[in-house]
Amino acid sequence: MFELTFLGTAAAVPAADRGLPALLVDHGPRRFLVDCGEGTQRQILASGVGFRRLDTILLTHGHADHVLGLPGLAATLAQWEATPHLTICGGPATLAVVRALLDGALHPYGDPGIEIRLQEIGPGVVWEDAELRVVAFPLQHTVADCLGFRFEDKGPKMRLDPARLDALRVPPGPMRALLAGGVGVDLPGGRRVEPEEVAAPSKPGPRVCVVGDTGPFAELVAEAAGADLLVCEATFLSGDAQRAALSGHLTAAQAAQLAVEARVEALWLTHISHRHRGPEVQAEARMVFPAARVASDFERVKVVGRKD
Ligand SMILES: [Zn+2]
Ligand SMILES: [Zn+2]
């Protein structure tokens, strides 16, 4: 199960009721911060989610509204000894901005008191353990190395199907334990049995897709396909479509169209321009995807996956 906390839902500049981009993604003991706009550390305090386990930051790109909160957050994590190290992941161009930011704001006064690891990432798997996989995918914005992120819960651990085990005459005991652990075995007669042959059907766990700053492009549909929750930028209304196209952003209608084509279960919109009001953005999106919602700062949403 995922729990998302919207820490900042504004675009480019903050509004009185919207902070700059930051989204916390919790999955069991794992915690990821996607983007870290200026003021994110204060949003974390105000939200009540706390700084614990906050040791991995995924950056969509290097624009100031998405990264200016990094030095302050890192300094606070060091001050409170919240984590011994902080890993900041982004594309090469993004990390160049981050490096300059940290060198200028954090490092001139010596050891910042926290080990900061800059991890270069690109499209593909960027983080994985037995229960969760995080996949980055390319976005098309106005700067290099823009990424979206897909969080894939791997679902329940493999269960064995007793009927299949009996049919293949796999004896009870160590062989079944090996198969349950994902290891193939050789039966006494020489027949090889792979775990997939005796696995009970299971459905994958929930998936959350986060689309950061981007203009529309066809391949995005496949990246978001089937997500239980799509978090997507919706910077402008259709009336500002030209401005959206020039600045590499989506309109609410385009974000909603992506949700329709990708057949996602739920759509939460964020990165809302100060030019537009949340209800207007939501109304435009709902003309296309009726379940669309505009996220507010500090809103939380749980994602457990589909019931079927
Ligand atoms: Zn932005
Ligand atoms: Zn941007």
CSV table of C-alpha atoms and ligand atoms in Angstrom, one decimal:
chain,number,residue,atom,x,y,z
A,1,MET,CA,0.0,0.0,0.0
A,2,PHE,CA,1.1,3.5,-0.8
A,3,GLU,CA,0.4,6.7,1.1
A,4,LEU,CA,1.1,10.0,-0.7
A,5,THR,CA,1.3,13.4,1.0
A,6,PHE,CA,1.1,16.4,-1.2
A,7,LEU,CA,3.5,18.9,0.3
A,8,GLY,CA,3.5,21.5,-2.4
A,9,THR,CA,1.0,21.7,-5.3
A,10,ALA,CA,1.9,25.1,-6.9
A,11,ALA,CA,3.7,25.7,-10.2
A,12,ALA,CA,6.7,28.0,-10.6
A,13,VAL,CA,5.8,30.4,-7.8
A,14,PRO,CA,4.0,29.7,-4.5
A,15,ALA,CA,0.5,30.8,-3.7
A,16,ALA,CA,-0.9,31.6,-0.3
A,17,ASP,CA,-2.4,28.2,-0.1
A,18,ARG,CA,0.0,26.2,-2.3
A,19,GLY,CA,3.7,25.5,-1.7
A,20,LEU,CA,6.3,24.7,-4.3
A,21,PRO,CA,6.5,21.2,-5.7
A,22,ALA,CA,7.1,18.3,-3.3
A,23,LEU,CA,5.4,15.0,-2.9
A,24,LEU,CA,6.0,12.4,-0.3
A,25,VAL,CA,5.5,8.8,-1.3
A,26,ASP,CA,5.4,6.3,1.6
A,27,HIS,CA,5.4,2.5,1.0
A,28,GLY,CA,5.8,0.5,4.2
A,29,PRO,CA,9.1,1.5,5.8
A,30,ARG,CA,10.2,3.2,2.5
A,31,ARG,CA,9.9,6.9,2.0
A,32,PHE,CA,10.6,9.0,-1.1
A,33,LEU,CA,10.4,12.7,-1.6
A,34,VAL,CA,9.7,13.6,-5.2
A,35,ASP,CA,11.0,17.1,-5.8
A,36,CYS,CA,11.9,19.6,-3.1
A,37,GLY,CA,10.7,23.1,-3.9
A,38,GLU,CA,11.7,26.0,-1.7
A,39,GLY,CA,10.0,25.7,1.7
A,40,THR,CA,9.5,22.0,1.6
A,41,GLN,CA,11.0,21.5,5.0
A,42,ARG,CA,8.4,23.8,6.5
A,43,GLN,CA,5.6,22.0,4.6
A,44,ILE,CA,6.9,18.7,6.1
A,45,LEU,CA,6.7,20.2,9.6
A,46,ALA,CA,3.2,21.6,8.9
A,47,SER,CA,2.0,18.3,7.5
A,48,GLY,CA,3.0,16.3,10.5
A,49,VAL,CA,4.7,13.6,8.5
A,50,GLY,CA,8.0,14.3,10.2
A,51,PHE,CA,11.6,13.9,8.9
A,52,ARG,CA,12.1,10.3,9.9
A,53,ARG,CA,13.3,7.9,7.2
A,54,LEU,CA,13.5,10.8,4.8
A,55,ASP,CA,16.8,9.8,3.1
A,56,THR,CA,15.9,9.5,-0.6
A,57,ILE,CA,14.9,12.4,-2.9
A,58,LEU,CA,13.9,11.8,-6.5
A,59,LEU,CA,14.1,14.9,-8.7
A,60,THR,CA,12.0,15.3,-11.8
A,61,HIS,CA,14.2,18.0,-13.2
A,62,GLY,CA,16.4,21.0,-12.2
A,63,HIS,CA,14.1,23.9,-12.5
A,64,ALA,CA,14.3,26.2,-9.4
A,65,ASP,CA,10.7,25.6,-8.2
A,66,HIS,CA,11.6,21.8,-7.8
A,67,VAL,CA,15.0,22.0,-6.2
A,68,LEU,CA,15.5,25.2,-4.2
A,69,GLY,CA,14.4,23.5,-1.0
A,70,LEU,CA,17.3,21.0,-1.0
A,71,PRO,CA,20.0,22.9,1.0
A,72,GLY,CA,17.6,23.9,3.7
A,73,LEU,CA,16.2,20.5,4.1
A,74,ALA,CA,19.6,18.9,4.1
A,75,ALA,CA,20.8,21.3,6.8
A,76,THR,CA,17.8,20.6,8.9
A,77,LEU,CA,18.2,16.8,8.5
A,78,ALA,CA,21.8,17.2,9.7
A,79,GLN,CA,20.8,19.4,12.6
A,80,TRP,CA,18.3,17.0,13.9
A,81,GLU,CA,20.5,14.0,13.0
A,82,ALA,CA,17.4,12.6,11.3
A,83,THR,CA,19.4,10.4,8.9
A,84,PRO,CA,23.2,9.8,8.5
A,85,HIS,CA,23.0,10.2,4.7
A,86,LEU,CA,20.8,11.7,2.1
A,87,THR,CA,20.6,10.4,-1.5
A,88,ILE,CA,19.5,12.8,-4.1
A,89,CYS,CA,18.7,11.2,-7.4
A,90,GLY,CA,18.3,13.0,-10.7
A,91,GLY,CA,19.4,13.1,-14.3
A,92,PRO,CA,22.9,14.6,-15.1
A,93,ALA,CA,21.6,18.1,-15.9
A,94,THR,CA,19.5,18.1,-12.8
A,95,LEU,CA,22.4,17.0,-10.6
A,96,ALA,CA,24.6,19.8,-12.1
A,97,VAL,CA,22.1,22.3,-10.7
A,98,VAL,CA,21.9,20.5,-7.4
A,99,ARG,CA,25.7,20.4,-7.1
A,100,ALA,CA,26.0,24.1,-7.7
A,101,LEU,CA,23.2,24.7,-5.2
A,102,LEU,CA,24.7,22.6,-2.4
A,103,ASP,CA,28.3,23.9,-3.1
A,104,GLY,CA,27.0,27.5,-2.9
A,105,ALA,CA,24.6,27.3,0.0
A,106,LEU,CA,25.7,24.4,2.2
A,107,HIS,CA,29.3,23.5,1.7
A,108,PRO,CA,31.2,26.8,2.1
A,109,TYR,CA,31.1,26.5,5.9
A,110,GLY,CA,32.7,23.1,5.9
A,111,ASP,CA,31.2,19.7,6.7
A,112,PRO,CA,27.4,20.0,6.5
A,113,GLY,CA,27.0,17.3,9.1
A,114,ILE,CA,25.2,14.9,6.7
A,115,GLU,CA,26.6,12.7,3.9
A,116,ILE,CA,24.9,13.8,0.7
A,117,ARG,CA,25.1,11.3,-2.1
A,118,LEU,CA,24.2,12.5,-5.6
A,119,GLN,CA,23.0,9.6,-7.6
A,120,GLU,CA,22.8,10.0,-11.4
A,121,ILE,CA,19.7,8.2,-12.8
A,122,GLY,CA,18.1,7.9,-16.2
A,123,PRO,CA,15.1,6.0,-17.6
A,124,GLY,CA,14.8,2.5,-16.2
A,125,VAL,CA,14.8,1.0,-12.7
A,126,VAL,CA,16.2,3.5,-10.2
A,127,TRP,CA,15.4,1.8,-6.9
A,128,GLU,CA,14.3,-1.8,-6.1
A,129,ASP,CA,13.9,-4.2,-3.2
A,130,ALA,CA,11.9,-7.4,-2.7
A,131,GLU,CA,8.6,-5.5,-2.4
A,132,LEU,CA,8.9,-2.3,-4.5
A,133,ARG,CA,10.3,-1.1,-7.7
A,134,VAL,CA,10.7,2.5,-8.8
A,135,VAL,CA,11.1,3.1,-12.5
A,136,ALA,CA,12.0,6.4,-14.1
A,137,PHE,CA,10.8,7.4,-17.5
A,138,PRO,CA,11.5,10.4,-19.8
A,139,LEU,CA,9.4,13.5,-19.9
A,140,GLN,CA,9.5,16.3,-22.5
A,141,HIS,CA,9.8,19.7,-20.8
A,142,THR,CA,12.0,22.7,-21.6
A,143,VAL,CA,15.2,21.4,-20.0
A,144,ALA,CA,17.3,18.2,-20.3
A,145,ASP,CA,16.9,15.0,-18.3
A,146,CYS,CA,13.3,15.4,-17.2
A,147,LEU,CA,11.9,12.3,-15.5
A,148,GLY,CA,8.7,10.9,-14.3
A,149,PHE,CA,8.5,8.1,-11.7
A,150,ARG,CA,6.5,4.9,-11.5
A,151,PHE,CA,6.2,3.2,-8.1
A,152,GLU,CA,5.4,-0.5,-8.6
A,153,ASP,CA,4.4,-2.6,-5.6
A,154,LYS,CA,5.4,-6.1,-6.4
A,155,GLY,CA,2.3,-7.6,-4.8
A,156,PRO,CA,2.1,-10.5,-2.3
A,157,LYS,CA,5.0,-12.8,-2.1
A,158,MET,CA,4.7,-15.9,-4.3
A,159,ARG,CA,2.4,-18.6,-3.0
A,160,LEU,CA,2.6,-22.2,-4.3
A,161,ASP,CA,-0.4,-24.0,-5.7
A,162,PRO,CA,-0.7,-27.3,-3.9
A,163,ALA,CA,-2.6,-28.9,-6.8
A,164,ARG,CA,0.2,-28.1,-9.2
A,165,LEU,CA,2.8,-29.4,-6.7
A,166,ASP,CA,1.0,-32.7,-6.3
A,167,ALA,CA,0.4,-33.0,-10.1
A,168,LEU,CA,4.2,-32.6,-10.7
A,169,ARG,CA,4.9,-34.9,-7.7
A,170,VAL,CA,7.0,-32.4,-5.9
A,171,PRO,CA,7.6,-34.1,-2.5
A,172,PRO,CA,6.8,-32.1,0.7
A,173,GLY,CA,9.8,-30.6,2.4
A,174,PRO,CA,12.9,-28.8,1.3
A,175,MET,CA,12.1,-28.8,-2.4
A,176,ARG,CA,8.8,-27.0,-1.9
A,177,ALA,CA,10.6,-24.5,0.4
A,178,LEU,CA,13.1,-23.9,-2.4
A,179,LEU,CA,10.3,-23.3,-4.9
A,180,ALA,CA,8.6,-21.0,-2.5
A,181,GLY,CA,11.8,-19.0,-2.3
A,182,GLY,CA,11.9,-18.6,-6.0
A,183,VAL,CA,14.5,-21.4,-6.7
A,184,GLY,CA,13.9,-24.1,-9.3
A,185,VAL,CA,14.5,-27.8,-8.2
A,186,ASP,CA,15.3,-31.1,-9.9
A,187,LEU,CA,12.9,-33.9,-9.0
A,188,PRO,CA,14.3,-37.4,-8.2
A,189,GLY,CA,13.3,-38.5,-11.7
A,190,GLY,CA,15.3,-35.7,-13.3
A,191,ARG,CA,12.4,-33.4,-14.2
A,192,ARG,CA,13.2,-29.8,-13.6
A,193,VAL,CA,10.5,-27.7,-11.9
A,194,GLU,CA,10.7,-23.9,-12.1
A,195,PRO,CA,8.8,-21.7,-9.5
A,196,GLU,CA,6.5,-20.2,-12.2
A,197,GLU,CA,5.1,-23.7,-12.9
A,198,VAL,CA,3.8,-24.2,-9.4
A,199,ALA,CA,2.9,-20.6,-8.5
A,200,ALA,CA,-0.7,-19.8,-7.5
A,201,PRO,CA,-2.1,-17.0,-9.6
A,202,SER,CA,-1.5,-13.6,-7.9
A,203,LYS,CA,-2.2,-10.1,-9.0
A,204,PRO,CA,0.4,-7.4,-8.9
A,205,GLY,CA,0.3,-4.8,-6.2
A,206,PRO,CA,-0.8,-1.2,-6.7
A,207,ARG,CA,1.1,1.2,-8.9
A,208,VAL,CA,1.5,5.0,-8.6
A,209,CYS,CA,2.7,7.1,-11.6
A,210,VAL,CA,4.0,10.6,-11.0
A,211,VAL,CA,4.3,12.8,-14.1
A,212,GLY,CA,6.3,15.9,-13.4
A,213,ASP,CA,6.6,18.9,-15.7
A,214,THR,CA,6.0,17.9,-19.2
A,215,GLY,CA,4.3,18.7,-22.5
A,216,PRO,CA,2.1,16.1,-24.1
A,217,PHE,CA,3.6,13.3,-26.1
A,218,ALA,CA,2.4,9.9,-27.3
A,219,GLU,CA,4.7,7.6,-25.3
A,220,LEU,CA,3.5,9.0,-22.0
A,221,VAL,CA,0.3,6.9,-22.2
A,222,ALA,CA,2.3,3.6,-22.0
A,223,GLU,CA,4.3,4.9,-19.0
A,224,ALA,CA,1.1,5.7,-17.1
A,225,ALA,CA,-0.9,2.7,-18.4
A,226,GLY,CA,-3.0,1.0,-15.8
A,227,ALA,CA,-1.8,3.0,-12.8
A,228,ASP,CA,-4.0,2.9,-9.8
A,229,LEU,CA,-3.1,6.5,-9.2
A,230,LEU,CA,-1.8,9.0,-11.6
A,231,VAL,CA,-0.4,12.2,-10.1
A,232,CYS,CA,0.0,14.6,-13.0
A,233,GLU,CA,1.0,18.1,-13.6
A,234,ALA,CA,-1.9,20.3,-14.9
A,235,THR,CA,-0.3,23.7,-14.9
A,236,PHE,CA,-2.8,25.5,-17.2
A,237,LEU,CA,-6.4,25.6,-18.4
A,238,SER,CA,-7.2,25.0,-22.0
A,239,GLY,CA,-7.6,28.8,-22.5
A,240,ASP,CA,-3.9,29.0,-21.9
A,241,ALA,CA,-3.0,26.1,-24.3
A,242,GLN,CA,-0.5,28.2,-26.2
A,243,ARG,CA,1.3,29.2,-23.0
A,244,ALA,CA,1.3,25.6,-22.0
A,245,ALA,CA,2.8,24.5,-25.3
A,246,LEU,CA,5.5,27.1,-25.2
A,247,SER,CA,6.5,26.3,-21.6
A,248,GLY,CA,6.3,22.5,-22.0
A,249,HIS,CA,3.4,21.9,-19.7
A,250,LEU,CA,0.0,20.2,-19.8
A,251,THR,CA,-3.4,21.7,-19.6
A,252,ALA,CA,-6.0,20.1,-17.2
A,253,ALA,CA,-7.8,18.7,-20.2
A,254,GLN,CA,-4.6,17.1,-21.6
A,255,ALA,CA,-3.7,15.6,-18.2
A,256,ALA,CA,-7.2,14.2,-18.0
A,257,GLN,CA,-6.9,12.8,-21.6
A,258,LEU,CA,-3.7,11.1,-20.5
A,259,ALA,CA,-5.6,9.5,-17.6
A,260,VAL,CA,-8.4,8.3,-20.0
A,261,GLU,CA,-6.0,6.8,-22.6
A,262,ALA,CA,-3.8,5.2,-19.9
A,263,ARG,CA,-6.9,3.7,-18.2
A,264,VAL,CA,-5.8,4.8,-14.8
A,265,GLU,CA,-8.0,4.3,-11.7
A,266,ALA,CA,-7.6,7.7,-10.1
A,267,LEU,CA,-6.1,11.1,-11.2
A,268,TRP,CA,-4.8,13.7,-8.9
A,269,LEU,CA,-3.6,17.0,-10.5
A,270,THR,CA,-0.9,19.1,-9.1
A,271,HIS,CA,1.6,21.9,-10.2
A,272,ILE,CA,-1.2,24.4,-10.5
A,273,SER,CA,-0.4,27.8,-11.9
A,274,HIS,CA,-1.2,30.8,-9.7
A,275,ARG,CA,-3.2,32.1,-12.8
A,276,HIS,CA,-5.8,29.5,-12.2
A,277,ARG,CA,-8.0,28.4,-9.3
A,278,GLY,CA,-8.1,24.7,-8.2
A,279,PRO,CA,-11.9,24.3,-8.8
A,280,GLU,CA,-11.5,25.6,-12.4
A,281,VAL,CA,-8.7,23.2,-13.1
A,282,GLN,CA,-10.7,20.4,-11.6
A,283,ALA,CA,-13.8,21.2,-13.5
A,284,GLU,CA,-12.0,21.2,-16.8
A,285,ALA,CA,-10.3,17.9,-16.1
A,286,ARG,CA,-13.6,16.3,-15.0
A,287,MET,CA,-15.1,17.1,-18.4
A,288,VAL,CA,-12.7,14.4,-19.7
A,289,PHE,CA,-12.0,12.2,-16.7
A,290,PRO,CA,-14.9,12.5,-14.2
A,291,ALA,CA,-12.9,11.2,-11.2
A,292,ALA,CA,-10.2,13.8,-11.5
A,293,ARG,CA,-9.2,15.8,-8.4
A,294,VAL,CA,-6.9,18.7,-7.9
A,295,ALA,CA,-4.7,18.1,-4.9
A,296,SER,CA,-4.4,20.6,-2.1
A,297,ASP,CA,-1.3,21.1,0.0
A,298,PHE,CA,-1.2,18.6,2.9
A,299,GLU,CA,-3.8,16.3,1.4
A,300,ARG,CA,-3.1,12.6,1.8
A,301,VAL,CA,-4.2,9.7,-0.3
A,302,LYS,CA,-3.8,6.0,0.2
A,303,VAL,CA,-3.4,3.6,-2.7
A,304,VAL,CA,-4.3,0.0,-2.1
A,305,GLY,CA,-4.9,-1.2,-5.7
A,306,ARG,CA,-7.9,-2.4,-7.5
A,307,LYS,CA,-10.4,-4.8,-5.8
A,308,ASP,CA,-11.0,-7.1,-8.8
B,1,ZN,ZN,7.7,23.3,-12.3
B,2,ZN,ZN,9.9,22.9,-14.9
